[in-house]
Amino acid sequence: MPTYKAPTREYGFLLHELLDLSRFSNLPGFAEATPDLLDQIMEQAAKFTEEVLQPLNKVGDEQGCTLKDGEVTTPDGFADAYKQLVDGGWPALVCDPDYGGQGLPNTVGVLFNEMVSSANMAFGMYPGLSHGAYSALIHHGSDEQKDMYLPKLVSGEWTGTMNLTEPHCGTDLGLLRSKAVPDGDGSYAISGQKIWISAGEHSMSDNIIHLVLARIEGAPEGVGGISLFIVPKFLVNDDGSLGERNTLQCGGLEEKMGIHGNATCVMNYDGAKGWLVGEENKGLRAMFTMMNEARLGVGLQGISQSEVAYQNARDFALERIQGRALTGPKNEDGPADPIIVHPDVRRMLLNVRTFNEGARALLVWTALWGDLAEKAEDEETRQKADDLMGLMTPILKGYCTDKGFANAVESQQVYGGSGYTREWGAEQFVRDARIAMIYEGTNGIQALDLVGRKLAANGGRAVFTFFKEVDDFIAANKDDETLAEIIAPLGVARKQLEEATMWFMENALKNPDHAGAGAADYLHLFALTAIGLMWGQMAKIAHQRLAGDAAGDAFYETKLVTARYFVNRMLPQAATHLAAIKAGADDVMALTADAF
Amino acid sequence: MPTYKAPTREYGFLLHELLDLSRFSNLPGFAEATPDLLDQIMEQAAKFTEEVLQPLNKVGDEQGCTLKDGEVTTPDGFADAYKQLVDGGWPALVCDPDYGGQGLPNTVGVLFNEMVSSANMAFGMYPGLSHGAYSALIHHGSDEQKDMYLPKLVSGEWTGTMNLTEPHCGTDLGLLRSKAVPDGDGSYAISGQKIWISAGEHSMSDNIIHLVLARIEGAPEGVGGISLFIVPKFLVNDDGSLGERNTLQCGGLEEKMGIHGNATCVMNYDGAKGWLVGEENKGLRAMFTMMNEARLGVGLQGISQSEVAYQNARDFALERIQGRALTGPKNEDGPADPIIVHPDVRRMLLNVRTFNEGARALLVWTALWGDLAEKAEDEETRQKADDLMGLMTPILKGYCTDKGFANAVESQQVYGGSGYTREWGAEQFVRDARIAMIYEGTNGIQALDLVGRKLAANGGRAVFTFFKEVDDFIAANKDDETLAEIIAPLGVARKQLEEATMWFMENALKNPDHAGAGAADYLHLFALTAIGLMWGQMAKIAHQRLAGDAAGDAFYETKLVTARYFVNRMLPQAATHLAAIKAGADDVMALTADAF
């Protein structure tokens, strides 16, 4: 049976050393987030996720959800675990204190979310989607709507969903057909079918607040005619009590490759009562607020599966006795050596681990910019933070889920034949991780968002801001001999990223297909460089600590090894991506459709 | 529902143009293999696999196999399909005419096997394992054993299995414990438990011939004490009729990630009657005969899943309407364009397709060397052929299954959300393809076989033979301007492969961990270069044909595009692999086991 242990030592390193959150104690939410409090929260969260959520992961996979007469039954134990989640106050962690939240920085929240997702990704989607609904409402809802819905979403008594996709439109929301007809009383009658609605129906919470994209009668075609609606499962009376059942129903559950514990619903809206959020025809903008945050959360899911897959593969490699080390027996009294002695097994484990630590660093670094974009005192910092957050969001979503899946596969490979059997659980991580490359915008869409939107926005301001971060780090440490082994390869990757960026600027205007054909490679090249920067910063801290009060501490010694491994073994992939980008679109576009 | 169409046009190109089998009409088996006959066989095979086997692929996945009272029930339709396979004479295709075979070259057989596996990988394993048993017996069995077992294995009336793995030993066969006690009548009593035995029990054939590795009482420990035994499910009387049931039983079915249609059995041998194959304690040698062929077959499974995944993803991309081309609408009358207009969708499809065609070319090229190793008239050619066949076997097994799986994933990505649902079938290809990276020796073991055994054997003779093939091609075409765009990048990859080879020669003797740490990357680097050579040869033929009788033929025009795509987009990965190899083992081996 697989296990999970939250990497709290790593979390402490990130929060207190890499990010040093105490620097921001002048900002709301950060003031309360003292190192001691954060450590306590992390410990409690570790206990909850390890002991309550993780044991239900296999149960959820095996039982899945069942639909009968419109009611969805979640796997055994899920409802009780959800109750414990609510009782522990976890849904409120990073929410606005005005609505009952604890107001902690999202930088902290993402680590809690990682733990939940590592322990039980399918379960984590129930509160995850609720938080998406919370975000959309707090940014775009009216005061009345906020007062009515947010306290219960914050407490977790109610959950939320996002309803975008329809059978004929997923990526291209401009095609959506669900319609909204004014009822004359300020509400709308919503009709249409939505598919792939995660957490769409269940009875773990008292109510489900569906956020639904629909087209108001007579609205323009395309994305400019889409509005966002609150469509609750149960109507809410003025006193906050629940009224009648709305005319919406789960019409079916998708049979999926994984995340069986989550109810992925076909939702049928049959003149259901809904209320407009924000302005008419501006629904997509409101939904994007929700999606940007959700995209970071999905990137995190990639890391979460990679982390738990790593832990279990490592345990297997330490215990499985098979063959002898190439350099002679290491376990002479036993019939064979543990397979951790084999360089190829270590290579697989280190590929996964150096991603986990590097990508997690990049994700919390980005989450901190996200917090600063809202909370920093000066406009310049907020601007910079918003630029970096917006730039890194598609990169983290795309890269962390591509790699999260690939790493679940790599971890599964460590087991040999056992990895293919259901018994060991490694294959569940693979099946679960796979969805993250697809939902919240496929990774191809992320890549297009990066090269088509984020790269070009404001004359490339965000990208130049990122380059400056790298250049500042390199310049500040160029005389540090101990860091040279990291900084030199980081500098190479940075140059390759610049070369790719310039290539797009020169060629994509002439032919946008050049951007499309290189987008996915550019996203990976960017991520590698950014994670290289993280490893540089982490290695610097490790050197400082080892030279000081933490001399001989294995944690920091290991960080130096993994930093070297990343820059020597992973970062050179940048060259391949650059070559693919510069190959351009000609061969990609040459064939007519019928030649495929 | 997924579909499958055998790529017979491609097969004809490979057999008649790339390999030009008619060159070898002086050799046994080749004489009969006229182009007309081969085309007829391919057409019949296409019909059988498309119409009979493919529709059962999803059935097999959904129903799986069930075990009751020691009897295994295969999915609906499998038994009838197996009967049709036998009635069609397909199991005899490449077998020895002395035992009822048709004696065709294996070069032809591998293409038949690809079709079977594309249509239904789980089904294909039943005859696939039988052929493995056939190979071991024809090379190592006594005349009496051959007469008794081969005709029925060749006809397919009986099937066969390979029994290697035990719960505590998979890769490290030296640890195996199953024992064989002489019965005094020339037979042995075999006892022990074997796991992951594909096609271990079923009732589609009249008898199952298990080939079992076991240790004769008193034999030395380790791999030098292992013998191979024939252990039939039903004992065979002298007149060839079936006698009593042997004391062996399927004790359980593995619950797996995929290939549910194949019965993966725990086999319990309880003093079962068995007969020694070949010499005592030389069982591993006999098993390796079987495994080398099996490894090529597993590489083929990778290609097979990549091919069928490609076909279905392409069909989806041609039909799914979503978004607009970056360069303006291509389907102006429709609400959106088919997604094949998007460069990123084309990139994914071309990644898969250029592998399919290039890797298949390499596989049949290698299979031809395999045929020549047995049948060529002069010793020098047989030697060269055997060298190349032995060298390419781990490369094809490792690379084609790594990529076969990755390509099933890439194809699944083309579907967006639909790819994650069971309905569309893309996720089954992913789950099925995954096993091929693991069984018949994990890909890590293939890489070690390559760098530890094949590279060093006979002073590197096989590798130098390969380099000469590349160099001869480059030299012969260096003045051909139309080929320069292919030959230049091929030359770069060839140099990188040479550099990696030299690096191993210089460093791995000092520290074998350097070979182990770089083995997987070396395998990929080697495969890329070899497939680059294939694309060079295919492009050359395409140019010749287009300049001659096939001017304007879209098949050859497309070949030139895909050749360019491969060398410009895929071949540059060689640089990354070289960098990883030259990074060496130091960072890989630096951590103590408990630091993982």
PDB file of C-alpha atoms in Angstrom, chain B residues 10-233:
ATOM      1  CA  GLU B  10       3.964   1.869 -45.701  1.00  0.00           C
ATOM      2  CA  TYR B  11       4.683  -1.857 -45.410  1.00  0.00           C
ATOM      3  CA  GLY B  12       5.008  -2.188 -49.162  1.00  0.00           C
ATOM      4  CA  PHE B  13       7.438   0.734 -49.203  1.00  0.00           C
ATOM      5  CA  LEU B  14       9.590  -0.899 -46.551  1.00  0.00           C
ATOM      6  CA  LEU B  15       9.614  -4.421 -47.975  1.00  0.00           C
ATOM      7  CA  HIS B  16       9.950  -3.579 -51.648  1.00  0.00           C
ATOM      8  CA  GLU B  17      11.816  -0.298 -51.654  1.00  0.00           C
ATOM      9  CA  LEU B  18      13.752   0.302 -48.447  1.00  0.00           C
ATOM     10  CA  LEU B  19      14.774  -3.331 -47.908  1.00  0.00           C
ATOM     11  CA  ASP B  20      14.133  -4.600 -51.450  1.00  0.00           C
ATOM     12  CA  LEU B  21      13.696  -8.173 -50.267  1.00  0.00           C
ATOM     13  CA  SER B  22      13.843  -9.481 -53.805  1.00  0.00           C
ATOM     14  CA  ARG B  23      17.628  -9.028 -53.563  1.00  0.00           C
ATOM     15  CA  PHE B  24      17.684 -12.123 -51.384  1.00  0.00           C
ATOM     16  CA  SER B  25      15.672 -14.496 -53.533  1.00  0.00           C
ATOM     17  CA  ASN B  26      18.599 -16.908 -53.421  1.00  0.00           C
ATOM     18  CA  LEU B  27      17.981 -17.504 -49.708  1.00  0.00           C
ATOM     19  CA  PRO B  28      15.518 -19.970 -48.178  1.00  0.00           C
ATOM     20  CA  GLY B  29      12.179 -18.388 -47.393  1.00  0.00           C
ATOM     21  CA  PHE B  30      12.990 -15.268 -49.387  1.00  0.00           C
ATOM     22  CA  ALA B  31      12.600 -17.117 -52.673  1.00  0.00           C
ATOM     23  CA  GLU B  32       8.918 -17.657 -52.021  1.00  0.00           C
ATOM     24  CA  ALA B  33       8.438 -14.116 -50.725  1.00  0.00           C
ATOM     25  CA  THR B  34       7.721 -12.457 -54.038  1.00  0.00           C
ATOM     26  CA  PRO B  35       6.405  -8.896 -53.883  1.00  0.00           C
ATOM     27  CA  ASP B  36       2.994 -10.068 -55.081  1.00  0.00           C
ATOM     28  CA  LEU B  37       2.733 -12.762 -52.443  1.00  0.00           C
ATOM     29  CA  LEU B  38       3.852 -10.371 -49.699  1.00  0.00           C
ATOM     30  CA  ASP B  39       1.279  -7.797 -50.741  1.00  0.00           C
ATOM     31  CA  GLN B  40      -1.420 -10.466 -50.688  1.00  0.00           C
ATOM     32  CA  ILE B  41      -0.389 -11.619 -47.232  1.00  0.00           C
ATOM     33  CA  MET B  42      -0.346  -8.066 -45.939  1.00  0.00           C
ATOM     34  CA  GLU B  43      -3.808  -7.428 -47.335  1.00  0.00           C
ATOM     35  CA  GLN B  44      -5.271 -10.564 -45.789  1.00  0.00           C
ATOM     36  CA  ALA B  45      -3.585  -9.806 -42.494  1.00  0.00           C
ATOM     37  CA  ALA B  46      -4.936  -6.268 -42.594  1.00  0.00           C
ATOM     38  CA  LYS B  47      -8.448  -7.582 -43.117  1.00  0.00           C
ATOM     39  CA  PHE B  48      -8.170 -10.103 -40.296  1.00  0.00           C
ATOM     40  CA  THR B  49      -6.691  -7.694 -37.775  1.00  0.00           C
ATOM     41  CA  GLU B  50      -8.943  -4.765 -38.658  1.00  0.00           C
ATOM     42  CA  GLU B  51     -12.179  -6.718 -38.770  1.00  0.00           C
ATOM     43  CA  VAL B  52     -11.710  -9.509 -36.254  1.00  0.00           C
ATOM     44  CA  LEU B  53      -9.159  -8.406 -33.659  1.00  0.00           C
ATOM     45  CA  GLN B  54      -9.645  -4.649 -33.410  1.00  0.00           C
ATOM     46  CA  PRO B  55     -13.327  -4.725 -32.411  1.00  0.00           C
ATOM     47  CA  LEU B  56     -12.362  -6.953 -29.480  1.00  0.00           C
ATOM     48  CA  ASN B  57      -9.783  -4.555 -28.106  1.00  0.00           C
ATOM     49  CA  LYS B  58     -12.171  -2.528 -25.985  1.00  0.00           C
ATOM     50  CA  VAL B  59     -14.137  -5.632 -25.010  1.00  0.00           C
ATOM     51  CA  GLY B  60     -10.937  -7.180 -23.703  1.00  0.00           C
ATOM     52  CA  ASP B  61     -10.086  -4.059 -21.751  1.00  0.00           C
ATOM     53  CA  GLU B  62     -13.503  -3.785 -20.161  1.00  0.00           C
ATOM     54  CA  GLN B  63     -14.153  -7.441 -19.388  1.00  0.00           C
ATOM     55  CA  GLY B  64     -10.658  -8.630 -18.631  1.00  0.00           C
ATOM     56  CA  CYS B  65     -10.045 -12.250 -17.720  1.00  0.00           C
ATOM     57  CA  THR B  66     -11.668 -14.078 -14.857  1.00  0.00           C
ATOM     58  CA  LEU B  67     -10.444 -16.999 -12.801  1.00  0.00           C
ATOM     59  CA  LYS B  68     -12.714 -19.609 -11.288  1.00  0.00           C
ATOM     60  CA  ASP B  69     -11.601 -22.950  -9.892  1.00  0.00           C
ATOM     61  CA  GLY B  70      -8.301 -22.712 -11.695  1.00  0.00           C
ATOM     62  CA  GLU B  71      -9.929 -22.057 -15.068  1.00  0.00           C
ATOM     63  CA  VAL B  72      -9.447 -18.740 -16.836  1.00  0.00           C
ATOM     64  CA  THR B  73     -12.158 -17.252 -19.002  1.00  0.00           C
ATOM     65  CA  THR B  74     -10.929 -14.875 -21.677  1.00  0.00           C
ATOM     66  CA  PRO B  75     -13.071 -11.934 -22.846  1.00  0.00           C
ATOM     67  CA  ASP B  76     -16.033 -12.504 -25.147  1.00  0.00           C
ATOM     68  CA  GLY B  77     -14.928 -13.184 -28.676  1.00  0.00           C
ATOM     69  CA  PHE B  78     -11.291 -13.932 -27.906  1.00  0.00           C
ATOM     70  CA  ALA B  79     -11.674 -17.715 -28.268  1.00  0.00           C
ATOM     71  CA  ASP B  80     -13.425 -17.377 -31.595  1.00  0.00           C
ATOM     72  CA  ALA B  81     -10.853 -14.883 -32.831  1.00  0.00           C
ATOM     73  CA  TYR B  82      -8.083 -17.250 -31.785  1.00  0.00           C
ATOM     74  CA  LYS B  83      -9.777 -20.019 -33.761  1.00  0.00           C
ATOM     75  CA  GLN B  84      -9.831 -17.766 -36.808  1.00  0.00           C
ATOM     76  CA  LEU B  85      -6.157 -16.986 -36.295  1.00  0.00           C
ATOM     77  CA  VAL B  86      -5.373 -20.687 -36.315  1.00  0.00           C
ATOM     78  CA  ASP B  87      -7.696 -21.451 -39.219  1.00  0.00           C
ATOM     79  CA  GLY B  88      -5.975 -18.723 -41.216  1.00  0.00           C
ATOM     80  CA  GLY B  89      -2.623 -20.398 -40.628  1.00  0.00           C
ATOM     81  CA  TRP B  90      -1.163 -17.197 -39.181  1.00  0.00           C
ATOM     82  CA  PRO B  91       0.866 -18.758 -36.340  1.00  0.00           C
ATOM     83  CA  ALA B  92       2.832 -20.751 -38.973  1.00  0.00           C
ATOM     84  CA  LEU B  93       3.859 -17.694 -40.997  1.00  0.00           C
ATOM     85  CA  VAL B  94       7.579 -17.620 -40.225  1.00  0.00           C
ATOM     86  CA  CYS B  95       7.985 -21.099 -38.750  1.00  0.00           C
ATOM     87  CA  ASP B  96      10.120 -23.923 -40.076  1.00  0.00           C
ATOM     88  CA  PRO B  97       8.454 -25.837 -42.948  1.00  0.00           C
ATOM     89  CA  ASP B  98       9.776 -29.070 -41.387  1.00  0.00           C
ATOM     90  CA  TYR B  99       7.198 -28.571 -38.655  1.00  0.00           C
ATOM     91  CA  GLY B 100       4.383 -27.227 -40.766  1.00  0.00           C
ATOM     92  CA  GLY B 101       5.545 -23.624 -40.998  1.00  0.00           C
ATOM     93  CA  GLN B 102       5.392 -21.394 -44.047  1.00  0.00           C
ATOM     94  CA  GLY B 103       9.049 -20.480 -43.671  1.00  0.00           C
ATOM     95  CA  LEU B 104       8.715 -16.797 -44.567  1.00  0.00           C
ATOM     96  CA  PRO B 105      11.373 -14.349 -43.357  1.00  0.00           C
ATOM     97  CA  ASN B 106      10.862 -12.850 -39.928  1.00  0.00           C
ATOM     98  CA  THR B 107      11.145  -9.476 -41.660  1.00  0.00           C
ATOM     99  CA  VAL B 108       7.661 -10.197 -42.928  1.00  0.00           C
ATOM    100  CA  GLY B 109       6.507 -11.747 -39.660  1.00  0.00           C
ATOM    101  CA  VAL B 110       7.224  -8.633 -37.635  1.00  0.00           C
ATOM    102  CA  LEU B 111       4.832  -6.609 -39.783  1.00  0.00           C
ATOM    103  CA  PHE B 112       2.097  -9.159 -39.251  1.00  0.00           C
ATOM    104  CA  ASN B 113       2.801  -8.995 -35.533  1.00  0.00           C
ATOM    105  CA  GLU B 114       2.591  -5.219 -35.604  1.00  0.00           C
ATOM    106  CA  MET B 115      -0.865  -5.398 -37.140  1.00  0.00           C
ATOM    107  CA  VAL B 116      -2.059  -7.894 -34.552  1.00  0.00           C
ATOM    108  CA  SER B 117      -0.677  -5.771 -31.741  1.00  0.00           C
ATOM    109  CA  SER B 118      -2.076  -2.495 -33.078  1.00  0.00           C
ATOM    110  CA  ALA B 119      -5.463  -4.090 -33.404  1.00  0.00           C
ATOM    111  CA  ASN B 120      -5.401  -5.802 -30.032  1.00  0.00           C
ATOM    112  CA  MET B 121      -2.200  -5.891 -28.014  1.00  0.00           C
ATOM    113  CA  ALA B 122      -3.611  -8.067 -25.231  1.00  0.00           C
ATOM    114  CA  PHE B 123      -4.814 -10.654 -27.736  1.00  0.00           C
ATOM    115  CA  GLY B 124      -1.534 -10.623 -29.624  1.00  0.00           C
ATOM    116  CA  MET B 125       0.321 -11.801 -26.555  1.00  0.00           C
ATOM    117  CA  TYR B 126      -1.293 -15.261 -26.728  1.00  0.00           C
ATOM    118  CA  PRO B 127       0.265 -16.205 -30.093  1.00  0.00           C
ATOM    119  CA  GLY B 128       3.280 -14.031 -29.275  1.00  0.00           C
ATOM    120  CA  LEU B 129       4.283 -16.087 -26.272  1.00  0.00           C
ATOM    121  CA  SER B 130       3.667 -19.292 -28.235  1.00  0.00           C
ATOM    122  CA  HIS B 131       6.162 -18.166 -30.812  1.00  0.00           C
ATOM    123  CA  GLY B 132       8.677 -17.547 -28.051  1.00  0.00           C
ATOM    124  CA  ALA B 133       8.243 -21.124 -26.868  1.00  0.00           C
ATOM    125  CA  TYR B 134       8.601 -22.307 -30.474  1.00  0.00           C
ATOM    126  CA  SER B 135      11.904 -20.435 -30.800  1.00  0.00           C
ATOM    127  CA  ALA B 136      13.377 -21.835 -27.620  1.00  0.00           C
ATOM    128  CA  LEU B 137      12.436 -25.385 -28.596  1.00  0.00           C
ATOM    129  CA  ILE B 138      13.581 -25.238 -32.199  1.00  0.00           C
ATOM    130  CA  HIS B 139      16.983 -24.009 -31.076  1.00  0.00           C
ATOM    131  CA  HIS B 140      17.446 -26.036 -27.923  1.00  0.00           C
ATOM    132  CA  GLY B 141      14.956 -28.919 -27.899  1.00  0.00           C
ATOM    133  CA  SER B 142      15.834 -32.501 -28.755  1.00  0.00           C
ATOM    134  CA  ASP B 143      14.523 -33.986 -32.005  1.00  0.00           C
ATOM    135  CA  GLU B 144      11.986 -35.932 -29.996  1.00  0.00           C
ATOM    136  CA  GLN B 145      10.802 -32.781 -28.225  1.00  0.00           C
ATOM    137  CA  LYS B 146      10.586 -30.890 -31.496  1.00  0.00           C
ATOM    138  CA  ASP B 147       8.535 -33.641 -33.085  1.00  0.00           C
ATOM    139  CA  MET B 148       6.239 -33.812 -30.111  1.00  0.00           C
ATOM    140  CA  TYR B 149       5.599 -30.106 -29.506  1.00  0.00           C
ATOM    141  CA  LEU B 150       6.489 -28.007 -32.535  1.00  0.00           C
ATOM    142  CA  PRO B 151       3.806 -29.015 -35.040  1.00  0.00           C
ATOM    143  CA  LYS B 152       1.039 -28.083 -32.610  1.00  0.00           C
ATOM    144  CA  LEU B 153       2.748 -24.823 -31.571  1.00  0.00           C
ATOM    145  CA  VAL B 154       3.253 -23.969 -35.241  1.00  0.00           C
ATOM    146  CA  SER B 155      -0.370 -24.652 -36.091  1.00  0.00           C
ATOM    147  CA  GLY B 156      -1.502 -22.773 -33.020  1.00  0.00           C
ATOM    148  CA  GLU B 157      -3.535 -25.688 -31.683  1.00  0.00           C
ATOM    149  CA  TRP B 158      -1.351 -25.412 -28.604  1.00  0.00           C
ATOM    150  CA  THR B 159       0.008 -22.231 -27.094  1.00  0.00           C
ATOM    151  CA  GLY B 160       3.144 -21.611 -25.037  1.00  0.00           C
ATOM    152  CA  THR B 161       4.419 -19.479 -22.170  1.00  0.00           C
ATOM    153  CA  MET B 162       7.655 -18.297 -20.591  1.00  0.00           C
ATOM    154  CA  ASN B 163       7.983 -18.804 -16.824  1.00  0.00           C
ATOM    155  CA  LEU B 164      10.835 -16.796 -15.377  1.00  0.00           C
ATOM    156  CA  THR B 165       9.752 -14.418 -12.648  1.00  0.00           C
ATOM    157  CA  GLU B 166       9.152 -15.411  -9.037  1.00  0.00           C
ATOM    158  CA  PRO B 167       7.814 -13.125  -6.304  1.00  0.00           C
ATOM    159  CA  HIS B 168      11.288 -12.306  -4.993  1.00  0.00           C
ATOM    160  CA  CYS B 169      13.100 -12.247  -8.311  1.00  0.00           C
ATOM    161  CA  GLY B 170      12.368 -10.599 -11.603  1.00  0.00           C
ATOM    162  CA  THR B 171      15.465  -9.072 -13.109  1.00  0.00           C
ATOM    163  CA  ASP B 172      17.882 -11.066 -10.960  1.00  0.00           C
ATOM    164  CA  LEU B 173      17.145 -14.616 -12.103  1.00  0.00           C
ATOM    165  CA  GLY B 174      20.089 -15.938 -10.111  1.00  0.00           C
ATOM    166  CA  LEU B 175      17.829 -15.753  -7.077  1.00  0.00           C
ATOM    167  CA  LEU B 176      15.180 -18.115  -8.408  1.00  0.00           C
ATOM    168  CA  ARG B 177      14.048 -21.001  -6.215  1.00  0.00           C
ATOM    169  CA  SER B 178      11.679 -23.194  -8.249  1.00  0.00           C
ATOM    170  CA  LYS B 179      13.083 -26.682  -8.071  1.00  0.00           C
ATOM    171  CA  ALA B 180      13.256 -29.735 -10.284  1.00  0.00           C
ATOM    172  CA  VAL B 181      13.655 -33.222  -8.843  1.00  0.00           C
ATOM    173  CA  PRO B 182      14.526 -36.119 -11.177  1.00  0.00           C
ATOM    174  CA  ASP B 183      11.680 -38.620 -11.357  1.00  0.00           C
ATOM    175  CA  GLY B 184      13.945 -41.441 -12.497  1.00  0.00           C
ATOM    176  CA  ASP B 185      12.131 -41.857 -15.815  1.00  0.00           C
ATOM    177  CA  GLY B 186      13.874 -38.994 -17.532  1.00  0.00           C
ATOM    178  CA  SER B 187      11.331 -36.471 -16.369  1.00  0.00           C
ATOM    179  CA  TYR B 188      11.482 -34.049 -13.441  1.00  0.00           C
ATOM    180  CA  ALA B 189       9.009 -33.013 -10.768  1.00  0.00           C
ATOM    181  CA  ILE B 190       8.805 -29.209 -10.949  1.00  0.00           C
ATOM    182  CA  SER B 191       7.692 -27.226  -7.907  1.00  0.00           C
ATOM    183  CA  GLY B 192       7.522 -23.528  -7.256  1.00  0.00           C
ATOM    184  CA  GLN B 193       5.590 -20.354  -7.867  1.00  0.00           C
ATOM    185  CA  LYS B 194       5.952 -18.182 -10.950  1.00  0.00           C
ATOM    186  CA  ILE B 195       4.333 -14.768 -11.315  1.00  0.00           C
ATOM    187  CA  TRP B 196       3.377 -12.426 -14.176  1.00  0.00           C
ATOM    188  CA  ILE B 197       3.009 -15.326 -16.582  1.00  0.00           C
ATOM    189  CA  SER B 198       1.355 -13.875 -19.657  1.00  0.00           C
ATOM    190  CA  ALA B 199      -1.185 -16.195 -21.292  1.00  0.00           C
ATOM    191  CA  GLY B 200      -0.468 -18.602 -18.440  1.00  0.00           C
ATOM    192  CA  GLU B 201      -3.915 -20.164 -18.385  1.00  0.00           C
ATOM    193  CA  HIS B 202      -6.910 -20.085 -20.730  1.00  0.00           C
ATOM    194  CA  SER B 203      -8.943 -22.492 -22.791  1.00  0.00           C
ATOM    195  CA  MET B 204      -8.487 -21.017 -26.262  1.00  0.00           C
ATOM    196  CA  SER B 205      -5.996 -23.755 -27.165  1.00  0.00           C
ATOM    197  CA  ASP B 206      -6.094 -27.483 -26.479  1.00  0.00           C
ATOM    198  CA  ASN B 207      -2.882 -27.445 -24.499  1.00  0.00           C
ATOM    199  CA  ILE B 208      -0.422 -24.949 -23.041  1.00  0.00           C
ATOM    200  CA  ILE B 209       3.285 -25.696 -23.196  1.00  0.00           C
ATOM    201  CA  HIS B 210       4.944 -23.908 -20.291  1.00  0.00           C
ATOM    202  CA  LEU B 211       8.663 -23.304 -20.522  1.00  0.00           C
ATOM    203  CA  VAL B 212       9.822 -23.052 -16.935  1.00  0.00           C
ATOM    204  CA  LEU B 213      13.142 -22.072 -15.399  1.00  0.00           C
ATOM    205  CA  ALA B 214      13.963 -24.105 -12.314  1.00  0.00           C
ATOM    206  CA  ARG B 215      16.916 -25.348 -10.342  1.00  0.00           C
ATOM    207  CA  ILE B 216      17.730 -29.078 -10.405  1.00  0.00           C
ATOM    208  CA  GLU B 217      18.257 -30.425  -6.895  1.00  0.00           C
ATOM    209  CA  GLY B 218      21.883 -29.881  -5.968  1.00  0.00           C
ATOM    210  CA  ALA B 219      22.573 -27.417  -8.774  1.00  0.00           C
ATOM    211  CA  PRO B 220      24.939 -24.520  -8.076  1.00  0.00           C
ATOM    212  CA  GLU B 221      23.517 -21.255  -6.789  1.00  0.00           C
ATOM    213  CA  GLY B 222      23.159 -18.257  -9.066  1.00  0.00           C
ATOM    214  CA  VAL B 223      22.494 -18.162 -12.782  1.00  0.00           C
ATOM    215  CA  GLY B 224      24.815 -21.086 -13.441  1.00  0.00           C
ATOM    216  CA  GLY B 225      22.393 -23.491 -11.768  1.00  0.00           C
ATOM    217  CA  ILE B 226      19.264 -22.797 -13.723  1.00  0.00           C
ATOM    218  CA  SER B 227      17.748 -25.259 -16.174  1.00  0.00           C
ATOM    219  CA  LEU B 228      14.882 -24.959 -18.637  1.00  0.00           C
ATOM    220  CA  PHE B 229      11.963 -27.371 -18.656  1.00  0.00           C
ATOM    221  CA  ILE B 230       8.983 -28.150 -20.814  1.00  0.00           C
ATOM    222  CA  VAL B 231       5.987 -28.445 -18.501  1.00  0.00           C
ATOM    223  CA  PRO B 232       2.780 -29.056 -20.465  1.00  0.00           C
ATOM    224  CA  LYS B 233      -0.627 -28.295 -19.020  1.00  0.00           C
TER     225      LYS B 233
END
